[in-house]
Coordinates of C-alpha atoms in Angstrom, one line a residue:
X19 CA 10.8 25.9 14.1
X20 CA 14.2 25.9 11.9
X21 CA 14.0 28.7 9.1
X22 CA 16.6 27.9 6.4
X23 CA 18.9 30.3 5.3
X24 CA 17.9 32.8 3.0
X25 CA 14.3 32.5 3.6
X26 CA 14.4 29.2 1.7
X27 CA 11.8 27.7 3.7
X28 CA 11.3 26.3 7.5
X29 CA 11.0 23.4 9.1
X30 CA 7.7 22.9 11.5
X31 CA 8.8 20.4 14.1
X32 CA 11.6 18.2 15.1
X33 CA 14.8 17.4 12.8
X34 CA 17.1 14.9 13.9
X35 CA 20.6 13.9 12.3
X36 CA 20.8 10.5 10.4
X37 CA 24.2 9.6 11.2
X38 CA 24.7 11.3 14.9
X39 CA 21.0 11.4 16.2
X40 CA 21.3 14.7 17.3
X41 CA 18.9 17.5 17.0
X42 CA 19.7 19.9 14.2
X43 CA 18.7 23.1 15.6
X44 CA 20.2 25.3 12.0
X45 CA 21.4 24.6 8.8
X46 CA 24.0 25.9 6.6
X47 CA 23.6 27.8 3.7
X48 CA 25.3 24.3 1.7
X49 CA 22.7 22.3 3.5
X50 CA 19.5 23.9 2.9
X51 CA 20.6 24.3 -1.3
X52 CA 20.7 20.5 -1.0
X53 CA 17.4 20.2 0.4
X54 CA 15.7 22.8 -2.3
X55 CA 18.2 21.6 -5.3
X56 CA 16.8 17.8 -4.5
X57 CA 13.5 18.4 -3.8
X58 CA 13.1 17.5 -0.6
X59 CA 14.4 14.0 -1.2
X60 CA 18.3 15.1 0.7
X61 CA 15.5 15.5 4.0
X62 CA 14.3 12.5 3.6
X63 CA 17.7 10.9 3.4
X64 CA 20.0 12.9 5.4
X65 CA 17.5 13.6 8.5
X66 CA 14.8 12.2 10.3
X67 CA 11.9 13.1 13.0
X68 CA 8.7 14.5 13.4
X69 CA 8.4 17.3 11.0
X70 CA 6.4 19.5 8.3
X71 CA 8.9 21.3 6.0
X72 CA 8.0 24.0 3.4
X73 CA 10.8 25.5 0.7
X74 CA 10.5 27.2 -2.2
X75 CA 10.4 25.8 -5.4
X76 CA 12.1 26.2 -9.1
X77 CA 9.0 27.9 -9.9
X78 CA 8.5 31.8 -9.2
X79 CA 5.7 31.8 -6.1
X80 CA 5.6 28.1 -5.8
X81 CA 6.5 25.8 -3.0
X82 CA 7.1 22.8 -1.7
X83 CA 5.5 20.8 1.3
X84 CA 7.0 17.9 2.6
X85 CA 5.8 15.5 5.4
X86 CA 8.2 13.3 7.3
X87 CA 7.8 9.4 6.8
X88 CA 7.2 8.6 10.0
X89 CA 4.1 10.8 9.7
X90 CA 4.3 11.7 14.0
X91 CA 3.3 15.5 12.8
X92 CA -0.1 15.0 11.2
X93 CA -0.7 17.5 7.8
X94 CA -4.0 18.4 6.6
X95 CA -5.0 20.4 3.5
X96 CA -7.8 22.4 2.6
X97 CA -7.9 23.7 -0.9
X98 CA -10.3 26.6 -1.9
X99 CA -10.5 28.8 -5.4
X100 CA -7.6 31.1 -3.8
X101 CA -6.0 29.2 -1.1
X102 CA -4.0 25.6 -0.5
X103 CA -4.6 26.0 3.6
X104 CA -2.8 23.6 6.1
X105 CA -2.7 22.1 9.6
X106 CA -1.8 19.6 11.9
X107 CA -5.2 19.5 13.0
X108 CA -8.8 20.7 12.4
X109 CA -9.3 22.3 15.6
X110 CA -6.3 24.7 14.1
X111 CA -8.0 25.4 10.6
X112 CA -11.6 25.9 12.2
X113 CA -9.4 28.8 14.6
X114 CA -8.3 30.2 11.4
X115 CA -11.5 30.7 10.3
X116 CA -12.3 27.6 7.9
X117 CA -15.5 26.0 8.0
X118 CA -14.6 21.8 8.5
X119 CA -17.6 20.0 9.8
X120 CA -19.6 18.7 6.9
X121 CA -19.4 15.2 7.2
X122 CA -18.3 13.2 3.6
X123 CA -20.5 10.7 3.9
X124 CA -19.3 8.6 0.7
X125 CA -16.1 8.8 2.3
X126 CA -17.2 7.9 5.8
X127 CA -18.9 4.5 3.8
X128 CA -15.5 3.7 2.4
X129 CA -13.9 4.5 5.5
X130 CA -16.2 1.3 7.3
X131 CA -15.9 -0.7 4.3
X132 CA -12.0 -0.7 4.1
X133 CA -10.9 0.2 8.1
X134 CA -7.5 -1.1 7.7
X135 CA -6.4 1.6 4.8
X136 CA -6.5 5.1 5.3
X137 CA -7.4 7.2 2.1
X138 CA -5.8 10.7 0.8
X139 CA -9.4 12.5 1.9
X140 CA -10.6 11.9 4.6
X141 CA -14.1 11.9 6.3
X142 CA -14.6 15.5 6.6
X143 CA -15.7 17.1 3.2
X144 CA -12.9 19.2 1.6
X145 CA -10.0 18.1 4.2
X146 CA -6.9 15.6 2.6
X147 CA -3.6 14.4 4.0
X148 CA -0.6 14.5 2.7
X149 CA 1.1 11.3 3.0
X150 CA 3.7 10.3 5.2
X151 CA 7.1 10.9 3.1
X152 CA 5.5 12.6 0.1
X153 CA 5.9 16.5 -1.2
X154 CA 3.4 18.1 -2.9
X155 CA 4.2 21.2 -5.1
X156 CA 2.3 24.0 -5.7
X157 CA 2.6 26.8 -8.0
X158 CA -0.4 29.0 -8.8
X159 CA -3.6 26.3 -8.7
X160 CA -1.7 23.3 -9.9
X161 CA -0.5 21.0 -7.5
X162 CA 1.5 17.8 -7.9
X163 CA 2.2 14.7 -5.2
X164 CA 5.7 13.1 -5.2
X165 CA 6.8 9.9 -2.8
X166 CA 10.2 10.6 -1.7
X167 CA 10.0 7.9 1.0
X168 CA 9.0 4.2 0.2
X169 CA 9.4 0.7 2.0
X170 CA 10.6 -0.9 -1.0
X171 CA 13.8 0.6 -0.9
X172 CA 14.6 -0.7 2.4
X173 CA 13.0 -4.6 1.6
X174 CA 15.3 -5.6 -1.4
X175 CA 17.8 -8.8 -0.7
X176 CA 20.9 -5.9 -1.6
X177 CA 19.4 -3.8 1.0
X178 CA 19.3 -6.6 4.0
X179 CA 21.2 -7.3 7.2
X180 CA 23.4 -9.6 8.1
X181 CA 21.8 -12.1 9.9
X182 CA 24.7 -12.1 12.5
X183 CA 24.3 -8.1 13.0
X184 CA 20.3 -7.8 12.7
X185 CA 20.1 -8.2 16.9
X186 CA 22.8 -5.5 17.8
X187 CA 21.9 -3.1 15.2
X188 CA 17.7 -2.7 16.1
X189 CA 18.9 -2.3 19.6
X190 CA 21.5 0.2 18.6
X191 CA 18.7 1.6 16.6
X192 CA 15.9 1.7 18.8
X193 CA 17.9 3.1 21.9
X194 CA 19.4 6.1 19.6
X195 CA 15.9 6.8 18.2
X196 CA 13.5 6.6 21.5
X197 CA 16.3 8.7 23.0
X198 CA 16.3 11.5 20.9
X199 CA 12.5 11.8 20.6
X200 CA 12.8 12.0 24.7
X201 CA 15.2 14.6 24.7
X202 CA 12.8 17.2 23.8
X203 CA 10.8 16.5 27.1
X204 CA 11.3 16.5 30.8
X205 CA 8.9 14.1 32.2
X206 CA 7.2 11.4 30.2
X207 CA 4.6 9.0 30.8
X208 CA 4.8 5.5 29.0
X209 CA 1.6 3.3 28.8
X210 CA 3.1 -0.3 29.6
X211 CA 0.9 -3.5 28.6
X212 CA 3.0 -5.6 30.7
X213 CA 4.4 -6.8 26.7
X214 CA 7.1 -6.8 24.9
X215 CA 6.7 -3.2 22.8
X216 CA 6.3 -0.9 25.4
X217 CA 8.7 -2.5 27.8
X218 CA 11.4 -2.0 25.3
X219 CA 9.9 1.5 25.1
X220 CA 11.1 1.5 28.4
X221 CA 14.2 0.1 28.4
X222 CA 15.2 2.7 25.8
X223 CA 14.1 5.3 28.3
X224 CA 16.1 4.3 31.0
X225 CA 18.9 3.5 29.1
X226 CA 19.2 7.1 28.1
X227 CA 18.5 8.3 31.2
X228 CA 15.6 9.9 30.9
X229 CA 12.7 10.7 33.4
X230 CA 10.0 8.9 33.2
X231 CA 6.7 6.8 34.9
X232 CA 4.8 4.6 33.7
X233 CA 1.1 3.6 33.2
X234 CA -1.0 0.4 33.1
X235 CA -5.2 -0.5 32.9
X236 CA -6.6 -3.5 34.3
X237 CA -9.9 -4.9 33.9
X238 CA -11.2 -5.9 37.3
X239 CA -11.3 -9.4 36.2
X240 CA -8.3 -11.5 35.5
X241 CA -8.7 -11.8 31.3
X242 CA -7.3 -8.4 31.2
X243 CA -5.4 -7.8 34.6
X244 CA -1.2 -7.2 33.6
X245 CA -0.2 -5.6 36.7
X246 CA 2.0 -7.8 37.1
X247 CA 4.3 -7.8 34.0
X248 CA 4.2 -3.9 34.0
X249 CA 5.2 -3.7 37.9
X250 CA 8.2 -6.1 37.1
X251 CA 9.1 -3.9 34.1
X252 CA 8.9 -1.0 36.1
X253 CA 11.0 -2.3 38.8
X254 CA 13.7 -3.2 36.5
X255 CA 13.6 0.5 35.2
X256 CA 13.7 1.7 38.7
X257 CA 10.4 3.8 37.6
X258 CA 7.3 4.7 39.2
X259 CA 3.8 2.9 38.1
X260 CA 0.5 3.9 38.2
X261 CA -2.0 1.1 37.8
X262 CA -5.7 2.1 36.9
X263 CA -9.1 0.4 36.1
X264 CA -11.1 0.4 33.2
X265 CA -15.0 1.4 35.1
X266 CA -17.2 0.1 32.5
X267 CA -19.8 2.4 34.0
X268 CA -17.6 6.0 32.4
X269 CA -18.0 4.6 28.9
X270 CA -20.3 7.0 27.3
X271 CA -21.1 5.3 23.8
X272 CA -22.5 8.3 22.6
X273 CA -19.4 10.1 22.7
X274 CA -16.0 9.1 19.9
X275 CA -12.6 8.8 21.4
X276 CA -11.6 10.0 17.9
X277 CA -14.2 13.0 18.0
X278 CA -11.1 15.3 17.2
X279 CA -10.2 13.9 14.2
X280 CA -11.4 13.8 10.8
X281 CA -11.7 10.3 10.7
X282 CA -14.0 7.7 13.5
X283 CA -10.9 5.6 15.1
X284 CA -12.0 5.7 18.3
X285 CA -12.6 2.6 20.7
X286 CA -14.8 3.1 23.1
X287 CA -12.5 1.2 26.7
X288 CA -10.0 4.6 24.7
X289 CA -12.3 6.8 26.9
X290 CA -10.9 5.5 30.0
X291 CA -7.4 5.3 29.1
X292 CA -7.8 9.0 28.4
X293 CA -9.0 9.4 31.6
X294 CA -6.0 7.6 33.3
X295 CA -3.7 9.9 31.3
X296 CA -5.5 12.7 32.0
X297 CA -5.1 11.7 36.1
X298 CA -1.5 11.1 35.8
X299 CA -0.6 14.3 33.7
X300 CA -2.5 16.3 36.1
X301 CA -0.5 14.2 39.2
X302 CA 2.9 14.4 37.6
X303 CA 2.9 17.0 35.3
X304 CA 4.2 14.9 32.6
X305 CA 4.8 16.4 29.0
X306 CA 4.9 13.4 26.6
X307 CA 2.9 10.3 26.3
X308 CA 5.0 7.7 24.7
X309 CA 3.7 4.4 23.7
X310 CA 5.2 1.3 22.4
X311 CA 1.9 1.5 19.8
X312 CA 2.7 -0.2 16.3
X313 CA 5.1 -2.5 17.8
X314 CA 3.9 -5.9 16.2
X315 CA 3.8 -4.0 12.9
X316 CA 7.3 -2.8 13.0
X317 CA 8.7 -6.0 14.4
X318 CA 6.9 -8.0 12.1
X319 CA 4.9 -10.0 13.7
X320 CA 3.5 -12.3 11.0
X321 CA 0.6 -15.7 11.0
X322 CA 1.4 -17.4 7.8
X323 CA 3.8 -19.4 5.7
X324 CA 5.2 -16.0 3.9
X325 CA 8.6 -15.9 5.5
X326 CA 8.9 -19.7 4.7
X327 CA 8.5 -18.5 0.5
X328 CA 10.6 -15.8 1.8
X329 CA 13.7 -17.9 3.0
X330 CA 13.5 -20.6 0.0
X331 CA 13.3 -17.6 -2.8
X332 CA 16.1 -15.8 -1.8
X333 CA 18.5 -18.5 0.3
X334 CA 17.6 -21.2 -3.2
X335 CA 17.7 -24.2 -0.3
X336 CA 15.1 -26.6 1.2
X337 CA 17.0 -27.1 4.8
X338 CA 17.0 -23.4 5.2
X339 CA 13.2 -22.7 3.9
X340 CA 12.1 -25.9 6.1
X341 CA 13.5 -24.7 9.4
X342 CA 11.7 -21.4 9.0
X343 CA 8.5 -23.8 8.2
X344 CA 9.2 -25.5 11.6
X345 CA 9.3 -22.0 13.8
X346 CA 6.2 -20.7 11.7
X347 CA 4.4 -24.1 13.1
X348 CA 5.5 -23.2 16.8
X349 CA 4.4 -19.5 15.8
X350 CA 1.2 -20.7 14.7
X351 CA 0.8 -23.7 17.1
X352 CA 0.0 -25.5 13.1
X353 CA 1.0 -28.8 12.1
X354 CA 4.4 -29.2 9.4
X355 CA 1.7 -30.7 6.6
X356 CA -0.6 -27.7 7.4
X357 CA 2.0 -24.9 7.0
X358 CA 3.7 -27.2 3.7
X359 CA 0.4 -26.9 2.1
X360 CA 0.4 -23.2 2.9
X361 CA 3.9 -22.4 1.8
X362 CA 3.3 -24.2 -1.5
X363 CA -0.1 -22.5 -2.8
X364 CA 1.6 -19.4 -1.2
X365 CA 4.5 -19.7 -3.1
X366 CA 2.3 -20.5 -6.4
X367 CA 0.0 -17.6 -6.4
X368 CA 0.8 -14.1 -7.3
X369 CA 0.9 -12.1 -4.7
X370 CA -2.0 -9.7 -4.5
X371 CA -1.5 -6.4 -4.0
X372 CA -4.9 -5.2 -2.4
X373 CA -4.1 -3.8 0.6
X374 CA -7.0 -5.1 2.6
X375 CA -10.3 -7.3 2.1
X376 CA -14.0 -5.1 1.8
X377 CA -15.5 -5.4 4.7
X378 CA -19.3 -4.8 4.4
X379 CA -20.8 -6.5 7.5
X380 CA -23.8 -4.5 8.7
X381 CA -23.5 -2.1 5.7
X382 CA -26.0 -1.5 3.5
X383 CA -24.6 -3.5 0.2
X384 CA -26.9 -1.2 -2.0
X385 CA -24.4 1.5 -1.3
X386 CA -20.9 0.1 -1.3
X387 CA -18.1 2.1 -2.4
X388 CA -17.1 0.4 -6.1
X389 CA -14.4 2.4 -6.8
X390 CA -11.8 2.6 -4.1
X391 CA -10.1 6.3 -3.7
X392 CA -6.8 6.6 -3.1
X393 CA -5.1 5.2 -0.4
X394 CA -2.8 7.9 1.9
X395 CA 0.4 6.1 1.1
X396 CA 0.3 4.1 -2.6
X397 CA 2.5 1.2 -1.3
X398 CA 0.8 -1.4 -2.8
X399 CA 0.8 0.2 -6.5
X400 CA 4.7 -0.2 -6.2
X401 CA 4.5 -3.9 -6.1
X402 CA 6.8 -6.2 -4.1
X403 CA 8.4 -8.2 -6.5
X404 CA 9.0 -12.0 -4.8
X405 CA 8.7 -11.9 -1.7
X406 CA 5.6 -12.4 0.3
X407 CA 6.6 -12.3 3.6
X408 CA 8.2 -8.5 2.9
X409 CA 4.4 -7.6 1.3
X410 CA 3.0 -8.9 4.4
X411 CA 5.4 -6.7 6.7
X412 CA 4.7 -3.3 4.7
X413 CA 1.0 -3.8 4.6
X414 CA 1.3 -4.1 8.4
X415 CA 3.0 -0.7 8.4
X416 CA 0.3 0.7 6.2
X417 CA -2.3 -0.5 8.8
X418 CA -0.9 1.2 11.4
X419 CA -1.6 4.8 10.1
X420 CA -4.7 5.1 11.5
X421 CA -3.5 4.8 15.1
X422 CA -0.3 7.4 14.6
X423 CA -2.4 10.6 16.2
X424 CA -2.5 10.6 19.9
X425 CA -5.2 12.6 21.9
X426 CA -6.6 15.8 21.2
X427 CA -3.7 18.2 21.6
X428 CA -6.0 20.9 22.8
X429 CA -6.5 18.7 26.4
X430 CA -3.3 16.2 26.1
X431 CA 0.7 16.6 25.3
X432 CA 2.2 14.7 22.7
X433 CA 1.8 11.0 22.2
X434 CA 4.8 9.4 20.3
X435 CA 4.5 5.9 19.1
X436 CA 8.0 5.7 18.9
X437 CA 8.8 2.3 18.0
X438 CA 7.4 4.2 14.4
X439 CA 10.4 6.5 14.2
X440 CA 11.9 6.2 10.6
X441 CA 15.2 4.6 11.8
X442 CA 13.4 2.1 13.6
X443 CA 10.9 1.6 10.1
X444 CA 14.0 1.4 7.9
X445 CA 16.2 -1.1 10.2
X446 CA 13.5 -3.2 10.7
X447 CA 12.6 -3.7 7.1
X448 CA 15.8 -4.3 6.3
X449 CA 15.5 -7.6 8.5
X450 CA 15.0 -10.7 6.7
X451 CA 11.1 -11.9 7.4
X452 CA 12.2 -15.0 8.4
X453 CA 14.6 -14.0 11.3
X454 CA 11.5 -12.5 13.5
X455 CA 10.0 -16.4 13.3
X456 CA 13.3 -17.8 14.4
X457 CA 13.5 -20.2 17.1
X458 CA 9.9 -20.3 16.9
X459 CA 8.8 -17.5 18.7
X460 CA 7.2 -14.2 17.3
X461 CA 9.4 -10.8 16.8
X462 CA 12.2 -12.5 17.6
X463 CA 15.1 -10.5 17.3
X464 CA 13.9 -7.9 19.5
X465 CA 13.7 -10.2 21.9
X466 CA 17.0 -11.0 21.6
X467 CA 18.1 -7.4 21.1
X468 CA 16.1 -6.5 24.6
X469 CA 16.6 -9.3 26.6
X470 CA 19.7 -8.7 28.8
X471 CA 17.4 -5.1 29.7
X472 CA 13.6 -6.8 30.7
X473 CA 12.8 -8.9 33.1
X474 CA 12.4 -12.7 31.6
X475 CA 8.8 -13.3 32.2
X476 CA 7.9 -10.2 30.0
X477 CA 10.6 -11.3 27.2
X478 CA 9.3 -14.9 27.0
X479 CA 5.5 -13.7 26.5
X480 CA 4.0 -14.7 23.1
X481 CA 0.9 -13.5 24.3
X482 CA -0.6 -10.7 26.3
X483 CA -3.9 -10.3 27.5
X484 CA -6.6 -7.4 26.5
X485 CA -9.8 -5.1 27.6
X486 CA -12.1 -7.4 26.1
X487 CA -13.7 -7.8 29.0
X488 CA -14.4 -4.1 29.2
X489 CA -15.1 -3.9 25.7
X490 CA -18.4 -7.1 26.2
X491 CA -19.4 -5.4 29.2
X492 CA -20.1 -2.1 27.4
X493 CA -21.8 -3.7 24.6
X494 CA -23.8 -6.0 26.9
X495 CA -24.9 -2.8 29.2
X496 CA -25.2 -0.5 26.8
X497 CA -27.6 -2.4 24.4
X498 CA -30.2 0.3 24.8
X499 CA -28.0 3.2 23.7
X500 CA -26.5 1.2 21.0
X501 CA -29.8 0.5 19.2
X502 CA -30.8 4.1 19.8
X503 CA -27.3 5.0 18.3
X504 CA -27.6 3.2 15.0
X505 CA -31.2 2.4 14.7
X506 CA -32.2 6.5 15.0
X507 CA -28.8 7.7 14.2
X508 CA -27.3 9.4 11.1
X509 CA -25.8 6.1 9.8
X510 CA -29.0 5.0 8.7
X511 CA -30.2 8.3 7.5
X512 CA -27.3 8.2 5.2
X513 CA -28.0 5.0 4.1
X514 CA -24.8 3.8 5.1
X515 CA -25.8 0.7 7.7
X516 CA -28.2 -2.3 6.8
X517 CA -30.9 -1.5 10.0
X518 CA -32.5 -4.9 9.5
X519 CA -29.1 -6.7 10.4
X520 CA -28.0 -4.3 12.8
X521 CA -31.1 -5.1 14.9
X522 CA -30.7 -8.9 14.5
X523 CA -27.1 -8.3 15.6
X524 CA -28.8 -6.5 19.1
X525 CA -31.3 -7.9 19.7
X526 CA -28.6 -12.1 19.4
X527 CA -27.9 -13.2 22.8
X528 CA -24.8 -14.8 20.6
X529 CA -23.0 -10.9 19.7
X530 CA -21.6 -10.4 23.0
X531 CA -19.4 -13.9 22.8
X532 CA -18.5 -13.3 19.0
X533 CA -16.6 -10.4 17.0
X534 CA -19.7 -9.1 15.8
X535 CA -19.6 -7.4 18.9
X536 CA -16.7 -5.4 17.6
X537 CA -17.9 -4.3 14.2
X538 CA -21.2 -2.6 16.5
X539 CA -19.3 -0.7 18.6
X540 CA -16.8 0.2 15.8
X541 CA -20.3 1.5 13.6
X542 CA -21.4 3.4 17.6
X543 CA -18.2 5.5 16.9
X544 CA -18.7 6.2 14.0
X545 CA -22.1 7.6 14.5
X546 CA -21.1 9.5 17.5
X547 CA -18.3 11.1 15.5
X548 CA -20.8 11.8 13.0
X549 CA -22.7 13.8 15.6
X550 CA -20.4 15.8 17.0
X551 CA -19.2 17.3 13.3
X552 CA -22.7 17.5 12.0
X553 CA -23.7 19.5 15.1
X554 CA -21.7 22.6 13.7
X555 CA -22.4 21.5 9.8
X556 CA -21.7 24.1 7.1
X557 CA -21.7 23.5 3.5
X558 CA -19.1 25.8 2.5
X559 CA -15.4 26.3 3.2
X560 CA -13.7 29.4 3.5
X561 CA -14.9 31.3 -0.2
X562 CA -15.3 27.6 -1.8

């Protein structure tokens, strides 16, 4: 914790210089008046990391809270008549004393309706979040919401990189970053896919020379076996690995991955990665998880003919805008009159703000949420003026915010998706959509950035493979529990799932070859993170 000078304020977690990448371990008196004389917006600017800061305000008893953008240090409020209360996590407030178990179940609708966007309140009656890069003011009961940080700053044409200096500076970028968020520990574990993300996770790592081993699940079939490209990547690093394998028999469905937070994001194959962690942290002693989670977000990995509009609005030529259509065919494995077609009615259409499509398979329509509430982070109110490709690349970084927390810090360390550090964010934005696409392969100038530090089978990969064996099996074995789950759970008392579809959908030899499959064990979490908060329900919070 850094206290400011004068009793100005502190600030909860980890600060890190913008220019130097070092951590700021004081401040001086000139320093913290230019983070209480602007607001908060000189942190933002001056300083990154994973951090909570409070300071006083103009006002006599009022203060400011302000949330860093990457958002690694989660913040919770709990407002009552007397109190604004908050935390990093509900385990923390219910400690204190405050009653946070009553499930919202309006909220918990939306939630499922909209997965991809995470909302302001969440699924837990009477807890927010304040959003990543915002301050919120308080003085006496009023309380006001300011966005100091925003994407759209970073994605104007004055704002981007030089084509010729995009490679060097992400790498200069990403090495600086991941190293200074491993300086704070001793021993970390990295989970390795055998893809590109978390081997350049690694390759930060070593470059800094940090201590570390690494991690890796395999399904005991091939479809999701990638011992192969993490052992290589380990190798290069010189690195211990420790290779696990999802045992579809541990999955309990009736427990959430995500029972710790307020908000059902768990996966059900999560259960044995936790395990595996759990294993190697008792093995090693490891004090960190990092991941390399949020890496086709950042890098922009995009399946459409936006960068094409991109690169013809803002370079005003054909030859440039149709060699970006050729590498978005190879991308796509789409044919040139296809992705034409596509670039054109792209290019013609406004581009639509919503951040993601409704979603009401399995729900019960009678009860859909109308009336979205508001999204954490109003990115999509802002607008983003002509470029499609650039809205594409933000709305992937709003998507990710539901997969920022790690474990439950009570029985885990620290898990840092690290590729989300804000230098990383800004640098990357700052990359024209269409250089990722170039030379036809996806989040392509990392691979340049990072190939003279991975091995070349791992670099060359377009494609990696997943636990969607795991994920089949569990739904194929655990049809019982499933339909005990949601057909006798509190989903339906709630009104919240169709019943009548929901046993179509179990009782379909066809659900365990289709997505559908995903959607039902998606609703299973839910319903077991329903269960475990309305085991301890109370209706009231701390003299509400």
């Amino acid at each position: 914790m850094l206290h400011l000078p004068a009793d100005q304020g502190v600030i909860i977690g980890r600060l890190f210089s913008r220019e130097t990448f070092s951590a700021i371990e004081e401040m001086t008196a000139a320093e913290a008046a230019r983070l209480v004389d602007s607001g908060g917006a000189a942190l933002i600017k001056d300083y990154w990391g994973a951090y909570v800061a409070v300071h006083q305000s103009d006002d006599v008893g009022g203060y400011s809270i302000i949330r860093a953008p990457s958002g690694f240090l989660p913040c919770y409020q709990v407002e009552t008549h007397a109190h604004h209360i908050w935390a990093s996590d509900l385990h923390t407030l219910s400690a204190a004393g405050i009653a946070v178990s009553k499930v919202d179940w309006e909220r918990l609708y939306e939630h499922l309706q909209w997965p991809d966007v995470r909302r302001r309140h969440s699924c837990i009656d009477g807890v927010s979040e304040l959003a990543p890069g915002s301050a919120r003011t308080v003085s006496g009961h009023e309380a006001g919401d300011r966005m100091l940080w925003e994407p759209w700053i970073f994605v104007h044409p004055n704002m981007a990189i030089d084509p010729d200096q995009a490679v060097t500076r992400l790498r200069d970028t990403v090495f600086a970053s991941v190293s200074a968020l491993a300086s704070d520990y001793q021993n970390i574990i990295v989970g390795v896919s055998g893809g590109l993300d978390s081997s350049i996770v690694c390759a930060a790592l070593t470059r800094g020379g940090h201590r570390f081993s690494c991690l890796t699940m395999a399904t005991t079939d091939a479809s999701g076996d990638e011992r192969r490209y993490a052992a290589s990547v380990a190798a290069v690093a010189g690195v211990p690995l420790a290779a696990h394998q999802y045992a579809v028999d541990n999955i309990d469905l009736s427990r959430s991955s995500a029972a710790h937070l307020p908000r059902p994001v768990g996966r059900p194959f999560l259960q044995e990665l936790d395990r595996a962690y759990a294993a190697e942290i008792c093995k090693t002693g490891a004090d960190a998880i990092f991941t390399g989670n949020g890496g086709d977000n950042v890098f922009c990995f995009l399946h459409s003919a936006a960068p094409v509009v991109d690169r013809f609005r803002q370079e005003k030529g054909l030859k440039p805008a149709w060699n970006t259509l050729l590498d978005m065919c190879r991308v796509t494995q789409c044919d040139i009159p296809t992705m034409a077609r596509a670039a054109f009615k792209l290019s013609r259409t406004r581009p639509s703000l919503v951040a993601s499509e409704p979603d009401l398979t399995l729900l019960n329509a009678a009860c859909a949420v109308l009336a979205q509430s508001a999204p954490l982070t109003p990115y999509m109110d802002r607008g983003a003026g002509r470029f499609p490709g650039k809205l594409a690349h933000v709305r992937l970084l709003q998507r990710i915010q539901n997969f920022v927390e790690g474990q439950d810090r009570t029985t885990f360390p620290p898990m840092v998706p690290v590729l989300l550090a804000q230098p990383i964010v800004e640098t990357c934005l700052r990359i024209s959509s269409w250089q990722w696409c170039e030379g036809g392969i996806n989040r392509s100038v990392a691979r340049r950035a990072f190939g003279g530090f991975l091995p070349r089978q791992v670099v060359h990969r377009t494609s990696k493979a997943g636990p969607d064996s795991v994920t089949a099996a569990a739904f194929e074995s655990g049809r019982p529990k499933l339909r005990e789950l949601l057909l006798d759970g509190l989903l339906r008392q709630n009104r919240i799932i169709d019943p009548v579809a929901v046993e179509q959908a179990l009782s379909s030899a066809r659900t365990s070859r289709d997505q559908l499959l995903y959607r039902i064990l998606d609703l299973a979490d839910a319903e077991a993170w329903a269960r475990s908060w309305s085991a301890g329900s109370s209706d009231s919070a701390l003299g509400r």
